[in-house]
Amino acid sequence: MTRHQLTDETKSPLTLTHQLVLRFSGTRRGARLARRLAVQQLTDWTALPYDSDPARAVALVAAELASNAIRHGSLPGRDFRLALLLLPDCYRIEVTDTRPERLPPPAAPQPADETTGRGLLLVQAYADRWGCAVRDAYTKTVWAEVQLRAAGS
């Protein structure tokens, strides 16, 4: 569970098995649809059941990344982009928003009486790797990878 600040991910090219990229409205409904699509694509591409540990992790991570994009990274009237990538050993979720100047803070424990601010802690707990990439002056992408196989297999 590590966080990587990357600005150039071309140093280690990704070997894609499947890829899907869609735009969603910057609303709670858009975030909900993004979460549902992320799990649906995982189960379609891998034949893993909906109640598998990877599917649950993908649902949680996709929900948090999409929610953060609409809450902290969107401008009025702007959509966010969801990219789903099936790699040989993991499923990568990328959410791109329109606020490159608002990078996600390091995931830090929140006081027990706080009711918000735990999203990145959940991403850190359920994703094997996550990070942020700013590729241009208009967008940033927060990504997370969920491992599909047990470490020993």
Tab-separated table of N, CA and C in Angstrom:
chain	number	residue	atom	x	y	z
A	1	MET	N	0.838	-1.171	0.000
A	1	MET	CA	0.000	0.000	0.000
A	1	MET	C	0.886	1.238	0.000
A	2	THR	N	1.265	1.684	-1.157
A	2	THR	CA	2.141	2.831	-1.235
A	2	THR	C	1.521	3.906	-2.110
A	3	ARG	N	1.934	5.122	-1.891
A	3	ARG	CA	1.479	6.254	-2.689
A	3	ARG	C	2.650	6.707	-3.533
A	4	HIS	N	2.392	6.896	-4.802
A	4	HIS	CA	3.435	7.312	-5.723
A	4	HIS	C	3.022	8.608	-6.390
A	5	GLN	N	3.839	9.627	-6.259
A	5	GLN	CA	3.613	10.867	-6.989
A	5	GLN	C	4.360	10.727	-8.308
A	6	LEU	N	3.625	10.598	-9.381
A	6	LEU	CA	4.238	10.407	-10.680
A	6	LEU	C	3.845	11.544	-11.611
A	7	THR	N	4.790	12.023	-12.363
A	7	THR	CA	4.473	12.983	-13.402
A	7	THR	C	4.719	12.385	-14.770
A	8	ASP	N	5.474	11.293	-14.843
A	8	ASP	CA	5.754	10.640	-16.117
A	8	ASP	C	5.698	9.147	-15.907
A	9	GLU	N	4.561	8.534	-16.262
A	9	GLU	CA	4.401	7.099	-16.073
A	9	GLU	C	4.896	6.306	-17.265
A	10	THR	N	5.493	6.957	-18.251
A	10	THR	CA	5.984	6.247	-19.415
A	10	THR	C	7.284	5.509	-19.124
A	11	LYS	N	7.870	5.735	-17.960
A	11	LYS	CA	9.108	5.044	-17.612
A	11	LYS	C	8.885	3.549	-17.481
A	12	SER	N	7.702	3.121	-17.048
A	12	SER	CA	7.383	1.705	-16.971
A	12	SER	C	6.075	1.487	-17.729
A	13	PRO	N	6.168	1.147	-19.028
A	13	PRO	CA	4.957	1.028	-19.830
A	13	PRO	C	4.032	-0.060	-19.292
A	14	LEU	N	2.726	0.202	-19.381
A	14	LEU	CA	1.728	-0.729	-18.906
A	14	LEU	C	1.361	-1.694	-20.017
A	15	THR	N	1.205	-2.961	-19.686
A	15	THR	CA	0.737	-3.953	-20.631
A	15	THR	C	-0.748	-4.133	-20.392
A	16	LEU	N	-1.561	-3.622	-21.299
A	16	LEU	CA	-3.002	-3.652	-21.131
A	16	LEU	C	-3.599	-4.930	-21.674
A	17	THR	N	-4.561	-5.460	-20.958
A	17	THR	CA	-5.379	-6.542	-21.459
A	17	THR	C	-6.679	-5.965	-21.997
A	18	HIS	N	-7.316	-5.062	-21.217
A	18	HIS	CA	-8.535	-4.368	-21.609
A	18	HIS	C	-8.462	-2.935	-21.109
A	19	GLN	N	-9.198	-2.054	-21.793
A	19	GLN	CA	-9.263	-0.661	-21.366
A	19	GLN	C	-10.630	-0.077	-21.735
A	20	LEU	N	-11.166	0.747	-20.844
A	20	LEU	CA	-12.418	1.460	-21.091
A	20	LEU	C	-12.277	2.849	-20.495
A	21	VAL	N	-12.651	3.870	-21.258
A	21	VAL	CA	-12.577	5.255	-20.790
A	21	VAL	C	-13.918	5.926	-21.088
A	22	LEU	N	-14.519	6.514	-20.041
A	22	LEU	CA	-15.798	7.213	-20.175
A	22	LEU	C	-15.796	8.491	-19.347
A	23	ARG	N	-16.664	9.414	-19.717
A	23	ARG	CA	-16.862	10.642	-18.940
A	23	ARG	C	-18.182	10.538	-18.185
A	24	PHE	N	-18.178	11.113	-16.975
A	24	PHE	CA	-19.369	11.135	-16.132
A	24	PHE	C	-19.603	12.555	-15.641
A	25	SER	N	-20.853	12.862	-15.373
A	25	SER	CA	-21.174	14.186	-14.847
A	25	SER	C	-20.569	14.339	-13.461
A	26	GLY	N	-20.185	15.541	-13.129
A	26	GLY	CA	-19.585	15.823	-11.826
A	26	GLY	C	-20.648	15.917	-10.737
A	27	THR	N	-21.436	14.872	-10.602
A	27	THR	CA	-22.523	14.823	-9.623
A	27	THR	C	-22.424	13.532	-8.817
A	28	ARG	N	-23.220	13.449	-7.746
A	28	ARG	CA	-23.252	12.208	-6.965
A	28	ARG	C	-23.723	11.041	-7.829
A	29	ARG	N	-24.657	11.300	-8.724
A	29	ARG	CA	-25.124	10.246	-9.633
A	29	ARG	C	-23.981	9.776	-10.536
A	30	GLY	N	-23.185	10.716	-11.037
A	30	GLY	CA	-22.036	10.340	-11.858
A	30	GLY	C	-21.056	9.472	-11.093
A	31	ALA	N	-20.811	9.815	-9.830
A	31	ALA	CA	-19.899	9.011	-9.003
A	31	ALA	C	-20.463	7.612	-8.781
A	32	ARG	N	-21.760	7.525	-8.530
A	32	ARG	CA	-22.389	6.223	-8.308
A	32	ARG	C	-22.307	5.358	-9.575
A	33	LEU	N	-22.569	5.951	-10.736
A	33	LEU	CA	-22.489	5.211	-11.987
A	33	LEU	C	-21.057	4.754	-12.275
A	34	ALA	N	-20.090	5.588	-11.955
A	34	ALA	CA	-18.684	5.220	-12.153
A	34	ALA	C	-18.311	4.012	-11.289
A	35	ARG	N	-18.757	4.015	-10.035
A	35	ARG	CA	-18.483	2.878	-9.147
A	35	ARG	C	-19.104	1.603	-9.693
A	36	ARG	N	-20.349	1.684	-10.107
A	36	ARG	CA	-21.043	0.492	-10.611
A	36	ARG	C	-20.386	-0.022	-11.886
A	37	LEU	N	-19.991	0.889	-12.772
A	37	LEU	CA	-19.330	0.472	-14.000
A	37	LEU	C	-17.981	-0.175	-13.706
A	38	ALA	N	-17.231	0.374	-12.767
A	38	ALA	CA	-15.916	-0.190	-12.431
A	38	ALA	C	-16.043	-1.644	-11.986
A	39	VAL	N	-17.026	-1.937	-11.160
A	39	VAL	CA	-17.220	-3.318	-10.693
A	39	VAL	C	-17.744	-4.198	-11.825
A	40	GLN	N	-18.689	-3.678	-12.610
A	40	GLN	CA	-19.241	-4.457	-13.729
A	40	GLN	C	-18.148	-4.852	-14.723
A	41	GLN	N	-17.274	-3.904	-15.064
A	41	GLN	CA	-16.197	-4.218	-16.012
A	41	GLN	C	-15.227	-5.227	-15.420
A	42	LEU	N	-14.913	-5.077	-14.143
A	42	LEU	CA	-14.020	-6.052	-13.499
A	42	LEU	C	-14.600	-7.454	-13.604
A	43	THR	N	-15.864	-7.612	-13.258
A	43	THR	CA	-16.465	-8.949	-13.286
A	43	THR	C	-16.602	-9.468	-14.718
A	44	ASP	N	-16.888	-8.594	-15.673
A	44	ASP	CA	-16.973	-9.032	-17.071
A	44	ASP	C	-15.617	-9.459	-17.611
A	45	TRP	N	-14.589	-8.672	-17.321
A	45	TRP	CA	-13.276	-8.948	-17.884
A	45	TRP	C	-12.558	-10.107	-17.206
A	46	THR	N	-12.834	-10.348	-15.936
A	46	THR	CA	-12.070	-11.356	-15.187
A	46	THR	C	-12.880	-12.578	-14.781
A	47	ALA	N	-14.194	-12.520	-14.879
A	47	ALA	CA	-15.100	-13.580	-14.416
A	47	ALA	C	-15.054	-13.758	-12.897
A	48	LEU	N	-14.527	-12.770	-12.185
A	48	LEU	CA	-14.583	-12.807	-10.724
A	48	LEU	C	-16.014	-12.507	-10.287
A	49	PRO	N	-16.477	-13.105	-9.208
A	49	PRO	CA	-17.838	-12.810	-8.740
A	49	PRO	C	-17.934	-11.418	-8.118
A	50	TYR	N	-19.143	-10.866	-8.105
A	50	TYR	CA	-19.390	-9.551	-7.523
A	50	TYR	C	-19.001	-9.485	-6.054
A	51	ASP	N	-19.122	-10.607	-5.354
A	51	ASP	CA	-18.825	-10.600	-3.918
A	51	ASP	C	-17.391	-11.009	-3.595
A	52	SER	N	-16.510	-11.026	-4.597
A	52	SER	CA	-15.102	-11.352	-4.353
A	52	SER	C	-14.399	-10.177	-3.680
A	53	ASP	N	-13.294	-10.460	-3.019
A	53	ASP	CA	-12.529	-9.392	-2.372
A	53	ASP	C	-12.053	-8.327	-3.366
A	54	PRO	N	-11.520	-8.715	-4.550
A	54	PRO	CA	-11.126	-7.665	-5.492
A	54	PRO	C	-12.301	-6.789	-5.940
A	55	ALA	N	-13.477	-7.379	-6.152
A	55	ALA	CA	-14.638	-6.594	-6.579
A	55	ALA	C	-15.063	-5.612	-5.487
A	56	ARG	N	-15.013	-6.047	-4.252
A	56	ARG	CA	-15.354	-5.141	-3.142
A	56	ARG	C	-14.339	-4.009	-3.045
A	57	ALA	N	-13.062	-4.342	-3.205
A	57	ALA	CA	-12.024	-3.309	-3.152
A	57	ALA	C	-12.186	-2.317	-4.297
A	58	VAL	N	-12.490	-2.816	-5.494
A	58	VAL	CA	-12.689	-1.941	-6.648
A	58	VAL	C	-13.881	-1.022	-6.411
A	59	ALA	N	-14.973	-1.537	-5.855
A	59	ALA	CA	-16.152	-0.707	-5.582
A	59	ALA	C	-15.799	0.427	-4.631
A	60	LEU	N	-15.099	0.111	-3.580
A	60	LEU	CA	-14.753	1.125	-2.588
A	60	LEU	C	-13.780	2.155	-3.166
A	61	VAL	N	-12.742	1.688	-3.843
A	61	VAL	CA	-11.732	2.601	-4.390
A	61	VAL	C	-12.342	3.492	-5.470
A	62	ALA	N	-13.118	2.915	-6.372
A	62	ALA	CA	-13.738	3.717	-7.436
A	62	ALA	C	-14.687	4.755	-6.844
A	63	ALA	N	-15.450	4.361	-5.836
A	63	ALA	CA	-16.379	5.306	-5.201
A	63	ALA	C	-15.625	6.468	-4.565
A	64	GLU	N	-14.552	6.183	-3.869
A	64	GLU	CA	-13.784	7.246	-3.209
A	64	GLU	C	-13.107	8.169	-4.212
A	65	LEU	N	-12.500	7.603	-5.260
A	65	LEU	CA	-11.827	8.449	-6.248
A	65	LEU	C	-12.831	9.328	-6.995
A	66	ALA	N	-13.970	8.760	-7.376
A	66	ALA	CA	-14.988	9.545	-8.074
A	66	ALA	C	-15.580	10.610	-7.153
A	67	SER	N	-15.854	10.240	-5.912
A	67	SER	CA	-16.398	11.202	-4.951
A	67	SER	C	-15.429	12.354	-4.719
A	68	ASN	N	-14.148	12.041	-4.576
A	68	ASN	CA	-13.153	13.096	-4.389
A	68	ASN	C	-13.067	13.995	-5.622
A	69	ALA	N	-13.210	13.408	-6.803
A	69	ALA	CA	-13.147	14.213	-8.034
A	69	ALA	C	-14.284	15.216	-8.085
A	70	ILE	N	-15.484	14.809	-7.682
A	70	ILE	CA	-16.592	15.763	-7.762
A	70	ILE	C	-16.609	16.720	-6.583
A	71	ARG	N	-16.101	16.298	-5.451
A	71	ARG	CA	-16.117	17.170	-4.271
A	71	ARG	C	-14.953	18.162	-4.278
A	72	HIS	N	-13.763	17.699	-4.637
A	72	HIS	CA	-12.569	18.540	-4.512
A	72	HIS	C	-11.934	18.920	-5.848
A	73	GLY	N	-12.296	18.244	-6.925
A	73	GLY	CA	-11.573	18.460	-8.169
A	73	GLY	C	-12.384	18.949	-9.335
A	74	SER	N	-13.632	19.286	-9.112
A	74	SER	CA	-14.428	19.677	-10.272
A	74	SER	C	-14.742	21.166	-10.261
A	75	LEU	N	-14.926	21.675	-11.433
A	75	LEU	CA	-15.407	23.033	-11.643
A	75	LEU	C	-16.852	22.923	-12.117
A	76	PRO	N	-17.673	23.921	-11.846
A	76	PRO	CA	-19.078	23.846	-12.266
A	76	PRO	C	-19.201	23.537	-13.760
A	77	GLY	N	-20.052	22.574	-14.067
A	77	GLY	CA	-20.297	22.200	-15.454
A	77	GLY	C	-19.262	21.292	-16.073
A	78	ARG	N	-18.269	20.857	-15.313
A	78	ARG	CA	-17.219	20.000	-15.858
A	78	ARG	C	-17.441	18.555	-15.425
A	79	ASP	N	-17.160	17.642	-16.327
A	79	ASP	CA	-17.276	16.210	-16.054
A	79	ASP	C	-15.963	15.696	-15.481
A	80	PHE	N	-15.979	14.437	-15.045
A	80	PHE	CA	-14.736	13.756	-14.724
A	80	PHE	C	-14.620	12.536	-15.619
A	81	ARG	N	-13.413	12.078	-15.809
A	81	ARG	CA	-13.153	10.943	-16.690
A	81	ARG	C	-12.772	9.743	-15.851
A	82	LEU	N	-13.346	8.610	-16.174
A	82	LEU	CA	-13.013	7.346	-15.531
A	82	LEU	C	-12.339	6.458	-16.568
A	83	ALA	N	-11.158	5.965	-16.236
A	83	ALA	CA	-10.469	5.001	-17.092
A	83	ALA	C	-10.278	3.725	-16.285
A	84	LEU	N	-10.658	2.611	-16.881
A	84	LEU	CA	-10.490	1.293	-16.263
A	84	LEU	C	-9.532	0.507	-17.133
A	85	LEU	N	-8.505	-0.038	-16.505
A	85	LEU	CA	-7.488	-0.770	-17.239
A	85	LEU	C	-7.256	-2.108	-16.561
A	86	LEU	N	-7.374	-3.171	-17.323
A	86	LEU	CA	-7.053	-4.493	-16.808
A	86	LEU	C	-5.626	-4.808	-17.226
A	87	LEU	N	-4.763	-4.933	-16.247
A	87	LEU	CA	-3.360	-5.254	-16.460
A	87	LEU	C	-3.151	-6.728	-16.125
A	88	PRO	N	-2.015	-7.296	-16.451
A	88	PRO	CA	-1.825	-8.729	-16.195
A	88	PRO	C	-2.046	-9.161	-14.743
A	89	ASP	N	-1.712	-8.316	-13.782
A	89	ASP	CA	-1.832	-8.748	-12.385
A	89	ASP	C	-2.699	-7.827	-11.529
A	90	CYS	N	-3.268	-6.768	-12.127
A	90	CYS	CA	-4.074	-5.847	-11.327
A	90	CYS	C	-5.091	-5.125	-12.197
A	91	TYR	N	-5.982	-4.447	-11.530
A	91	TYR	CA	-7.031	-3.643	-12.158
A	91	TYR	C	-6.753	-2.209	-11.754
A	92	ARG	N	-6.592	-1.345	-12.720
A	92	ARG	CA	-6.238	0.047	-12.452
A	92	ARG	C	-7.446	0.940	-12.707
A	93	ILE	N	-7.722	1.803	-11.742
A	93	ILE	CA	-8.812	2.763	-11.819
A	93	ILE	C	-8.177	4.147	-11.856
A	94	GLU	N	-8.510	4.918	-12.877
A	94	GLU	CA	-7.998	6.282	-12.993
A	94	GLU	C	-9.171	7.246	-13.069
A	95	VAL	N	-9.122	8.287	-12.267
A	95	VAL	CA	-10.153	9.324	-12.299
A	95	VAL	C	-9.449	10.649	-12.566
A	96	THR	N	-9.864	11.298	-13.642
A	96	THR	CA	-9.260	12.557	-14.060
A	96	THR	C	-10.263	13.683	-13.846
A	97	ASP	N	-9.817	14.745	-13.186
A	97	ASP	CA	-10.680	15.904	-12.943
A	97	ASP	C	-10.017	17.167	-13.462
A	98	THR	N	-10.676	18.294	-13.252
A	98	THR	CA	-10.251	19.561	-13.867
A	98	THR	C	-9.584	20.515	-12.893
A	99	ARG	N	-9.002	20.004	-11.821
A	99	ARG	CA	-8.337	20.867	-10.849
A	99	ARG	C	-6.917	20.361	-10.572
A	100	PRO	N	-5.979	20.578	-11.512
A	100	PRO	CA	-4.619	20.072	-11.306
A	100	PRO	C	-3.893	20.739	-10.145
A	101	GLU	N	-4.344	21.917	-9.734
A	101	GLU	CA	-3.674	22.608	-8.626
A	101	GLU	C	-4.073	22.027	-7.274
A	102	ARG	N	-5.095	21.195	-7.223
A	102	ARG	CA	-5.569	20.618	-5.962
A	102	ARG	C	-5.165	19.156	-5.889
A	103	LEU	N	-3.911	18.914	-5.551
A	103	LEU	CA	-3.409	17.545	-5.433
A	103	LEU	C	-3.929	16.903	-4.151
A	104	PRO	N	-4.146	15.588	-4.186
A	104	PRO	CA	-4.606	14.934	-2.959
A	104	PRO	C	-3.518	14.980	-1.894
A	105	PRO	N	-3.906	15.244	-0.664
A	105	PRO	CA	-2.918	15.264	0.414
A	105	PRO	C	-2.519	13.839	0.780
A	106	PRO	N	-1.387	13.673	1.448
A	106	PRO	CA	-1.059	12.340	1.939
A	106	PRO	C	-2.174	11.862	2.867
A	107	ALA	N	-2.502	10.590	2.771
A	107	ALA	CA	-3.554	10.036	3.622
A	107	ALA	C	-3.065	10.022	5.059
A	108	ALA	N	-3.727	10.803	5.900
A	108	ALA	CA	-3.343	10.899	7.314
A	108	ALA	C	-4.547	10.560	8.172
A	109	PRO	N	-4.331	9.869	9.275
A	109	PRO	CA	-5.453	9.537	10.160
A	109	PRO	C	-6.176	10.793	10.620
A	110	GLN	N	-7.502	10.707	10.685
A	110	GLN	CA	-8.341	11.809	11.135
A	110	GLN	C	-8.739	11.579	12.587
A	111	PRO	N	-9.002	12.644	13.322
A	111	PRO	CA	-9.497	12.477	14.689
A	111	PRO	C	-10.786	11.654	14.696
A	112	ALA	N	-11.016	10.926	15.764
A	112	ALA	CA	-12.165	10.023	15.854
A	112	ALA	C	-13.495	10.744	15.708
A	113	ASP	N	-13.567	12.020	16.072
A	113	ASP	CA	-14.843	12.729	16.005
A	113	ASP	C	-15.122	13.339	14.623
A	114	GLU	N	-14.192	13.242	13.681
A	114	GLU	CA	-14.408	13.755	12.331
A	114	GLU	C	-15.316	12.802	11.558
A	115	THR	N	-16.231	13.362	10.780
A	115	THR	CA	-17.140	12.533	9.987
A	115	THR	C	-16.754	12.479	8.523
A	116	THR	N	-15.759	13.246	8.108
A	116	THR	CA	-15.290	13.224	6.724
A	116	THR	C	-13.768	13.160	6.724
A	117	GLY	N	-13.199	12.986	5.520
A	117	GLY	CA	-11.755	13.032	5.395
A	117	GLY	C	-11.055	11.695	5.477
A	118	ARG	N	-11.797	10.606	5.388
A	118	ARG	CA	-11.183	9.283	5.490
A	118	ARG	C	-11.062	8.576	4.147
A	119	GLY	N	-11.473	9.223	3.066
A	119	GLY	CA	-11.497	8.590	1.756
A	119	GLY	C	-10.149	8.079	1.293
A	120	LEU	N	-9.120	8.903	1.398
A	120	LEU	CA	-7.808	8.457	0.940
A	120	LEU	C	-7.216	7.389	1.853
A	121	LEU	N	-7.602	7.389	3.117
A	121	LEU	CA	-7.181	6.288	3.998
A	121	LEU	C	-7.776	4.974	3.519
A	122	LEU	N	-9.022	5.007	3.068
A	122	LEU	CA	-9.657	3.802	2.533
A	122	LEU	C	-8.989	3.370	1.235
A	123	VAL	N	-8.696	4.323	0.367
A	123	VAL	CA	-7.991	3.993	-0.877
A	123	VAL	C	-6.649	3.361	-0.549
A	124	GLN	N	-5.921	3.945	0.381
A	124	GLN	CA	-4.623	3.406	0.781
A	124	GLN	C	-4.761	1.996	1.352
A	125	ALA	N	-5.834	1.738	2.092
A	125	ALA	CA	-6.021	0.425	2.713
A	125	ALA	C	-6.420	-0.651	1.699
A	126	TYR	N	-7.223	-0.299	0.699
A	126	TYR	CA	-7.757	-1.295	-0.226
A	126	TYR	C	-6.992	-1.412	-1.533
A	127	ALA	N	-6.239	-0.403	-1.899
A	127	ALA	CA	-5.460	-0.451	-3.136
A	127	ALA	C	-4.033	-0.891	-2.813
A	128	ASP	N	-3.432	-1.565	-3.760
A	128	ASP	CA	-2.037	-1.981	-3.569
A	128	ASP	C	-1.074	-0.842	-3.851
A	129	ARG	N	-1.452	0.015	-4.798
A	129	ARG	CA	-0.676	1.214	-5.105
A	129	ARG	C	-1.657	2.293	-5.503
A	130	TRP	N	-1.303	3.540	-5.221
A	130	TRP	CA	-2.112	4.651	-5.698
A	130	TRP	C	-1.235	5.877	-5.817
A	131	GLY	N	-1.688	6.824	-6.594
A	131	GLY	CA	-0.908	8.042	-6.765
A	131	GLY	C	-1.638	9.050	-7.609
A	132	CYS	N	-0.912	10.070	-7.999
A	132	CYS	CA	-1.490	11.177	-8.738
A	132	CYS	C	-0.518	11.587	-9.841
A	133	ALA	N	-1.074	11.935	-11.000
A	133	ALA	CA	-0.254	12.392	-12.120
A	133	ALA	C	-0.876	13.653	-12.701
A	134	VAL	N	-0.058	14.673	-12.891
A	134	VAL	CA	-0.491	15.892	-13.569
A	134	VAL	C	0.240	15.910	-14.900
A	135	ARG	N	-0.527	15.793	-15.986
A	135	ARG	CA	0.079	15.684	-17.312
A	135	ARG	C	-0.044	16.968	-18.126
A	136	ASP	N	-0.951	17.866	-17.702
A	136	ASP	CA	-1.115	19.133	-18.410
A	136	ASP	C	-1.607	20.189	-17.424
A	137	ALA	N	-1.826	21.381	-17.904
A	137	ALA	CA	-2.221	22.492	-17.032
A	137	ALA	C	-3.703	22.486	-16.684
A	138	TYR	N	-4.454	21.536	-17.227
A	138	TYR	CA	-5.903	21.571	-17.065
A	138	TYR	C	-6.485	20.394	-16.282
A	139	THR	N	-5.731	19.326	-16.124
A	139	THR	CA	-6.277	18.136	-15.472
A	139	THR	C	-5.256	17.461	-14.568
A	140	LYS	N	-5.766	16.644	-13.681
A	140	LYS	CA	-4.930	15.733	-12.902
A	140	LYS	C	-5.645	14.397	-12.864
A	141	THR	N	-4.871	13.346	-12.724
A	141	THR	CA	-5.421	11.996	-12.651
A	141	THR	C	-4.977	11.359	-11.349
A	142	VAL	N	-5.939	10.887	-10.576
A	142	VAL	CA	-5.647	10.107	-9.378
A	142	VAL	C	-5.957	8.666	-9.748
A	143	TRP	N	-5.015	7.775	-9.486
A	143	TRP	CA	-5.155	6.384	-9.897
A	143	TRP	C	-4.905	5.453	-8.722
A	144	ALA	N	-5.437	4.261	-8.850
A	144	ALA	CA	-5.226	3.226	-7.839
A	144	ALA	C	-5.247	1.878	-8.533
A	145	GLU	N	-4.453	0.947	-8.006
A	145	GLU	CA	-4.394	-0.401	-8.546
A	145	GLU	C	-4.795	-1.407	-7.481
A	146	VAL	N	-5.676	-2.319	-7.857
A	146	VAL	CA	-6.132	-3.384	-6.976
A	146	VAL	C	-5.612	-4.695	-7.547
A	147	GLN	N	-4.869	-5.421	-6.735
A	147	GLN	CA	-4.303	-6.700	-7.165
A	147	GLN	C	-5.418	-7.723	-7.328
A	148	LEU	N	-5.314	-8.543	-8.388
A	148	LEU	CA	-6.341	-9.522	-8.674
A	148	LEU	C	-6.005	-10.912	-8.163
A	149	ARG	N	-4.745	-11.188	-7.951
A	149	ARG	CA	-4.320	-12.513	-7.490
A	149	ARG	C	-3.708	-12.397	-6.103
A	150	ALA	N	-3.778	-13.476	-5.391
A	150	ALA	CA	-3.108	-13.526	-4.079
A	150	ALA	C	-1.607	-13.437	-4.315
A	151	ALA	N	-0.905	-12.889	-3.345
A	151	ALA	CA	0.549	-12.662	-3.475
A	151	ALA	C	1.295	-13.949	-3.771
A	152	GLY	N	0.854	-15.083	-3.292
A	152	GLY	CA	1.576	-16.343	-3.479
A	152	GLY	C	1.199	-17.108	-4.717
A	153	SER	N	0.212	-16.638	-5.516
A	153	SER	CA	-0.221	-17.424	-6.674
A	153	SER	C	0.430	-16.998	-7.961
